[in-house]
């Protein structure tokens, strides 16, 4: 079976193995690490402001006495969740829009691709920066939606071009002759045959979303206080990176490690799913 071949290639790929190992360790640190810390991320130690790492505060404290270990792991949790949600939404949008445009063609294809072209030329960073402050006080999920809305267009074009070929395959034509509704044909026959592309796209979108969230939060347009993400912590730590390096080094280091792990997995998946791979 193809799944066994893909799994064997994936397990033989050093990049994928290292990526999965690093990601498991990082996710374990983010969600299990707080249970081993002495402080909750909301707690403040009024006897330790900007204190260096020691036996009590393993990664030091912030300017308001928060334990840097607990706060950083909380920020990594939020960044991981945002990355996964954005990837799922954007890849799902790309699959649906691209498949429907490619399969139906005609006016629907023109309308959907016109929308894609419009979103591609819009300055996404500027739009999110303008809209995001107006959502302050609301759920952070709106921020996830904003990131996802500008992350799917290029993949949708690739999906559309592949669908133009798939719709002429015998099994698709047979489903049409059997009277199966076209939307079911798309969901049952077209989209599953694009799974290789979509899996790789979703994986790489996780790292893109984490970086995008960090960049926007760095400039104050992302996650809003009192909540934290790696981006907000990097922004706060960068102001005192030379005098108090632990405020910047821990969140920045975890961000780099997280993105690198996801990218290694994405590269490994791309090689494993490539039919021309000899591994």
Short mmCIF file of C-alpha atoms in Angstrom, two decimals:
data_model
loop_
_atom_site.label_atom_id
_atom_site.label_comp_id
_atom_site.label_asym_id
_atom_site.label_seq_id
_atom_site.Cartn_x
_atom_site.Cartn_y
_atom_site.Cartn_z
CA UNK A 1 0.00 0.00 0.00
CA UNK A 2 1.08 3.54 -0.72
CA UNK A 3 0.68 4.58 2.91
CA UNK A 4 3.24 1.96 3.97
CA UNK A 5 5.68 3.15 1.31
CA UNK A 6 5.26 6.75 2.43
CA UNK A 7 5.71 5.79 6.09
CA UNK A 8 8.86 3.82 5.28
CA UNK A 9 10.32 6.75 3.34
CA UNK A 10 9.41 9.10 6.17
CA UNK A 11 11.08 6.95 8.80
CA UNK A 12 14.23 6.70 6.69
CA UNK A 13 14.42 10.47 6.24
CA UNK A 14 16.83 12.00 8.77
CA UNK A 15 15.27 15.44 8.52
CA UNK A 16 11.80 14.09 9.29
CA UNK A 17 13.06 12.00 12.20
CA UNK A 18 14.90 14.90 13.79
CA UNK A 19 11.95 17.19 13.13
CA UNK A 20 9.43 14.85 14.74
CA UNK A 21 11.71 14.27 17.73
CA UNK A 22 12.26 18.00 18.23
CA UNK A 23 8.55 18.76 17.82
CA UNK A 24 7.54 16.09 20.33
CA UNK A 25 10.02 17.48 22.85
CA UNK A 26 8.87 21.05 22.29
CA UNK A 27 5.17 20.22 22.52
CA UNK A 28 5.88 18.13 25.62
CA UNK A 29 7.78 21.06 27.14
CA UNK A 30 4.95 23.47 26.32
CA UNK A 31 2.12 21.39 27.78
CA UNK A 32 3.81 19.26 30.42
CA UNK A 33 6.57 21.66 31.48
CA UNK A 34 4.27 23.98 33.49
CA UNK A 35 3.42 21.11 35.86
CA UNK A 36 7.07 20.96 36.93
CA UNK A 37 7.45 24.70 37.51
CA UNK A 38 6.95 26.34 40.89
CA UNK A 39 4.89 29.25 39.52
CA UNK A 40 1.84 29.77 37.36
CA UNK A 41 2.20 32.16 34.44
CA UNK A 42 -0.26 34.60 36.05
CA UNK A 43 1.57 34.70 39.40
CA UNK A 44 3.87 37.60 40.32
CA UNK A 45 6.81 37.50 42.68
CA UNK A 46 7.04 41.02 44.09
CA UNK A 47 10.41 40.23 45.61
CA UNK A 48 11.99 39.38 42.25
CA UNK A 49 11.73 41.94 39.47
CA UNK A 50 13.95 41.29 36.42
CA UNK A 51 15.92 38.75 38.43
CA UNK A 52 18.37 36.49 36.61
CA UNK A 53 17.77 32.73 36.34
CA UNK A 54 18.29 30.95 39.65
CA UNK A 55 17.06 27.93 41.58
CA UNK A 56 13.71 29.59 42.34
CA UNK A 57 13.03 31.10 38.90
CA UNK A 58 14.72 28.80 36.39
CA UNK A 59 14.51 31.26 33.48
CA UNK A 60 14.46 34.46 35.52
CA UNK A 61 11.58 36.89 35.95
CA UNK A 62 9.98 39.71 33.98
CA UNK A 63 9.70 43.40 34.82
CA UNK A 64 6.48 42.75 36.75
CA UNK A 65 7.76 39.69 38.60
CA UNK A 66 6.29 36.95 36.45
CA UNK A 67 8.18 33.68 36.23
CA UNK A 68 9.81 33.64 32.78
CA UNK A 69 9.68 29.85 32.54
CA UNK A 70 5.92 29.73 33.09
CA UNK A 71 5.20 32.75 30.87
CA UNK A 72 7.34 31.48 27.99
CA UNK A 73 5.68 28.05 28.00
CA UNK A 74 2.28 29.74 28.04
CA UNK A 75 3.34 31.81 25.05
CA UNK A 76 4.55 28.71 23.20
CA UNK A 77 1.22 26.98 23.85
CA UNK A 78 -0.63 29.89 22.27
CA UNK A 79 1.73 30.04 19.28
CA UNK A 80 1.35 26.28 18.64
CA UNK A 81 -2.45 26.48 18.77
CA UNK A 82 -2.50 29.49 16.45
CA UNK A 83 -0.18 27.77 13.98
CA UNK A 84 -2.31 24.61 13.85
CA UNK A 85 -5.64 26.45 13.54
CA UNK A 86 -4.38 28.79 10.82
CA UNK A 87 -2.92 25.85 8.89
CA UNK A 88 -6.17 23.87 9.05
CA UNK A 89 -8.34 26.80 8.00
CA UNK A 90 -6.08 28.06 5.21
CA UNK A 91 -5.42 24.59 3.74
CA UNK A 92 -9.11 23.75 3.93
CA UNK A 93 -10.01 26.98 2.12
CA UNK A 94 -7.38 26.32 -0.54
CA UNK A 95 -8.69 22.79 -1.12
CA UNK A 96 -12.36 23.79 -1.38
CA UNK A 97 -11.92 26.93 -3.48
CA UNK A 98 -9.32 25.43 -5.81
CA UNK A 99 -11.21 22.16 -6.30
CA UNK A 100 -14.57 23.81 -6.96
CA UNK A 101 -13.03 26.34 -9.35
CA UNK A 102 -11.14 23.68 -11.28
CA UNK A 103 -13.98 21.16 -11.43
CA UNK A 104 -16.90 23.43 -12.36
CA UNK A 105 -14.99 25.95 -14.50
CA UNK A 106 -16.98 28.66 -16.25
CA UNK A 107 -18.29 31.64 -14.34
CA UNK A 108 -17.62 30.03 -10.93
CA UNK A 109 -13.97 29.49 -11.85
CA UNK A 110 -13.62 33.08 -13.05
CA UNK A 111 -15.32 34.50 -9.95
CA UNK A 112 -13.27 32.46 -7.48
CA UNK A 113 -9.96 33.12 -9.25
CA UNK A 114 -10.80 36.83 -9.42
CA UNK A 115 -11.22 36.75 -5.64
CA UNK A 116 -7.93 34.90 -5.29
CA UNK A 117 -6.13 37.44 -7.49
CA UNK A 118 -7.62 40.29 -5.48
CA UNK A 119 -6.45 38.84 -2.17
CA UNK A 120 -2.99 38.20 -3.61
CA UNK A 121 -2.43 41.87 -4.45
CA UNK A 122 -3.79 43.21 -1.17
CA UNK A 123 -1.13 44.07 1.45
CA UNK A 124 -2.06 41.45 4.01
CA UNK A 125 0.25 42.70 6.77
CA UNK A 126 -1.16 46.22 6.47
CA UNK A 127 -4.77 45.03 6.46
CA UNK A 128 -4.27 42.85 9.53
CA UNK A 129 -2.46 45.72 11.26
CA UNK A 130 -5.45 48.00 10.56
CA UNK A 131 -8.20 45.53 11.46
CA UNK A 132 -6.56 43.84 14.45
CA UNK A 133 -6.68 46.84 16.85
CA UNK A 134 -10.43 47.09 16.23
CA UNK A 135 -10.84 43.56 17.51
CA UNK A 136 -9.15 44.22 20.83
CA UNK A 137 -11.28 42.99 23.67
CA UNK A 138 -12.67 40.22 21.50
CA UNK A 139 -11.59 36.62 21.13
CA UNK A 140 -8.07 35.87 19.87
CA UNK A 141 -9.73 33.51 17.40
CA UNK A 142 -10.50 36.54 15.24
CA UNK A 143 -6.78 37.01 14.88
CA UNK A 144 -6.51 33.39 13.72
CA UNK A 145 -9.20 34.03 11.11
CA UNK A 146 -7.37 37.12 9.84
CA UNK A 147 -4.11 35.20 9.45
CA UNK A 148 -5.87 32.30 7.71
CA UNK A 149 -7.70 34.55 5.24
CA UNK A 150 -4.40 35.64 3.69
CA UNK A 151 -2.59 32.29 3.68
CA UNK A 152 -4.41 30.06 1.18
CA UNK A 153 -4.48 31.76 -2.23
CA UNK A 154 -1.33 30.37 -3.90
CA UNK A 155 -2.16 26.81 -2.83
CA UNK A 156 -5.69 27.20 -4.19
CA UNK A 157 -4.25 27.98 -7.63
CA UNK A 158 -2.14 24.82 -7.50
CA UNK A 159 -5.19 22.80 -6.40
CA UNK A 160 -7.23 24.27 -9.27
CA UNK A 161 -4.64 23.29 -11.88
CA UNK A 162 -4.42 19.74 -10.52
CA UNK A 163 -8.22 19.46 -10.43
CA UNK A 164 -8.40 20.33 -14.13
CA UNK A 165 -6.50 17.10 -14.77
CA UNK A 166 -8.24 14.95 -12.16
CA UNK A 167 -11.74 15.77 -13.39
CA UNK A 168 -11.01 13.91 -16.64
CA UNK A 169 -9.98 10.70 -14.88
CA UNK A 170 -12.07 7.57 -15.45
CA UNK A 171 -13.25 7.17 -11.85
CA UNK A 172 -14.49 10.78 -11.79
CA UNK A 173 -16.33 10.40 -15.09
CA UNK A 174 -17.84 7.13 -13.85
CA UNK A 175 -19.12 8.89 -10.73
CA UNK A 176 -20.73 11.55 -12.95
CA UNK A 177 -22.49 8.91 -15.05
CA UNK A 178 -23.77 7.24 -11.88
CA UNK A 179 -25.52 10.48 -10.96
CA UNK A 180 -23.47 11.29 -7.86
CA UNK A 181 -23.80 15.01 -6.98
CA UNK A 182 -20.82 17.01 -8.12
CA UNK A 183 -20.02 18.38 -4.68
CA UNK A 184 -19.78 14.82 -3.38
CA UNK A 185 -17.47 13.92 -6.29
CA UNK A 186 -15.20 16.81 -5.31
CA UNK A 187 -15.10 15.83 -1.64
CA UNK A 188 -14.85 12.05 -2.21
CA UNK A 189 -12.67 11.78 -5.30
CA UNK A 190 -10.92 15.08 -6.09
CA UNK A 191 -9.78 16.35 -2.70
CA UNK A 192 -8.56 12.96 -1.37
CA UNK A 193 -6.35 12.59 -4.46
CA UNK A 194 -4.75 15.92 -3.57
CA UNK A 195 -3.90 14.76 -0.06
CA UNK A 196 -0.13 14.74 -0.65
CA UNK A 197 -0.11 18.41 -1.62
CA UNK A 198 -2.52 19.39 1.14
CA UNK A 199 -0.61 17.56 3.88
CA UNK A 200 2.64 19.27 2.91
CA UNK A 201 0.90 22.64 2.60
CA UNK A 202 -0.74 22.31 6.01
CA UNK A 203 2.56 21.36 7.65
CA UNK A 204 4.44 24.30 6.17
CA UNK A 205 1.52 26.63 6.96
CA UNK A 206 1.98 25.85 10.65
CA UNK A 207 5.48 27.35 10.66
CA UNK A 208 4.38 30.27 8.44
CA UNK A 209 1.52 31.05 10.80
CA UNK A 210 3.77 30.90 13.87
CA UNK A 211 6.21 33.32 12.23
CA UNK A 212 3.37 35.57 11.05
CA UNK A 213 1.81 35.65 14.50
CA UNK A 214 5.18 36.44 16.08
CA UNK A 215 5.84 39.27 13.60
CA UNK A 216 2.41 40.85 14.10
CA UNK A 217 2.54 40.44 17.87
CA UNK A 218 6.03 41.96 17.87
CA UNK A 219 4.51 45.16 16.46
CA UNK A 220 1.51 45.02 18.79
CA UNK A 221 -1.06 43.80 16.26
CA UNK A 222 -1.41 40.20 17.42
CA UNK A 223 -2.16 38.61 20.78
CA UNK A 224 -3.15 41.26 23.28
CA UNK A 225 -2.34 41.50 27.02
CA UNK A 226 -2.90 39.97 29.50
CA UNK A 227 -2.45 36.92 27.24
CA UNK A 228 0.97 36.19 25.78
CA UNK A 229 2.55 34.49 22.79
CA UNK A 230 6.15 34.00 21.73
CA UNK A 231 5.81 37.12 19.59
CA UNK A 232 4.69 39.35 22.45
CA UNK A 233 7.46 37.99 24.70
CA UNK A 234 10.10 38.59 22.03
CA UNK A 235 8.82 42.14 21.60
CA UNK A 236 9.04 42.83 25.32
CA UNK A 237 12.39 41.10 25.71
CA UNK A 238 14.01 42.88 22.78
CA UNK A 239 13.87 46.19 24.66
CA UNK A 240 16.20 44.79 27.32
CA UNK A 241 18.00 42.09 25.32
CA UNK A 242 21.48 43.33 26.24
CA UNK A 243 20.97 44.01 29.94
CA UNK A 244 18.54 41.19 30.66
CA UNK A 245 19.17 38.60 27.92
CA UNK A 246 16.93 35.87 29.42
CA UNK A 247 13.86 37.97 28.59
CA UNK A 248 14.65 37.66 24.89
CA UNK A 249 16.76 34.51 24.56
CA UNK A 250 14.26 31.93 25.82
CA UNK A 251 11.20 32.92 23.74
CA UNK A 252 13.33 33.65 20.66
CA UNK A 253 15.19 30.34 20.98
CA UNK A 254 11.97 28.36 21.35
CA UNK A 255 10.45 30.15 18.36
CA UNK A 256 13.43 29.26 16.17
CA UNK A 257 13.42 25.64 17.41
CA UNK A 258 9.68 25.27 16.85
CA UNK A 259 9.73 26.66 13.31
CA UNK A 260 12.82 24.64 12.41
CA UNK A 261 11.22 21.40 13.66
CA UNK A 262 8.05 21.96 11.65
CA UNK A 263 10.01 22.86 8.52
CA UNK A 264 12.12 19.70 8.84
CA UNK A 265 8.93 17.64 9.05
CA UNK A 266 7.52 19.45 6.02
CA UNK A 267 10.66 18.76 3.99
CA UNK A 268 10.59 15.12 5.04
CA UNK A 269 6.92 14.76 4.09
CA UNK A 270 7.60 16.34 0.71
CA UNK A 271 10.34 13.81 -0.01
CA UNK A 272 8.29 10.88 1.31
CA UNK A 273 5.22 11.77 -0.75
CA UNK A 274 7.22 12.41 -3.92
CA UNK A 275 6.53 9.54 -6.32
CA UNK A 276 9.97 10.05 -7.91
CA UNK A 277 11.80 9.63 -4.63
CA UNK A 278 14.12 6.65 -4.41
CA UNK A 279 14.41 6.69 -0.64
#
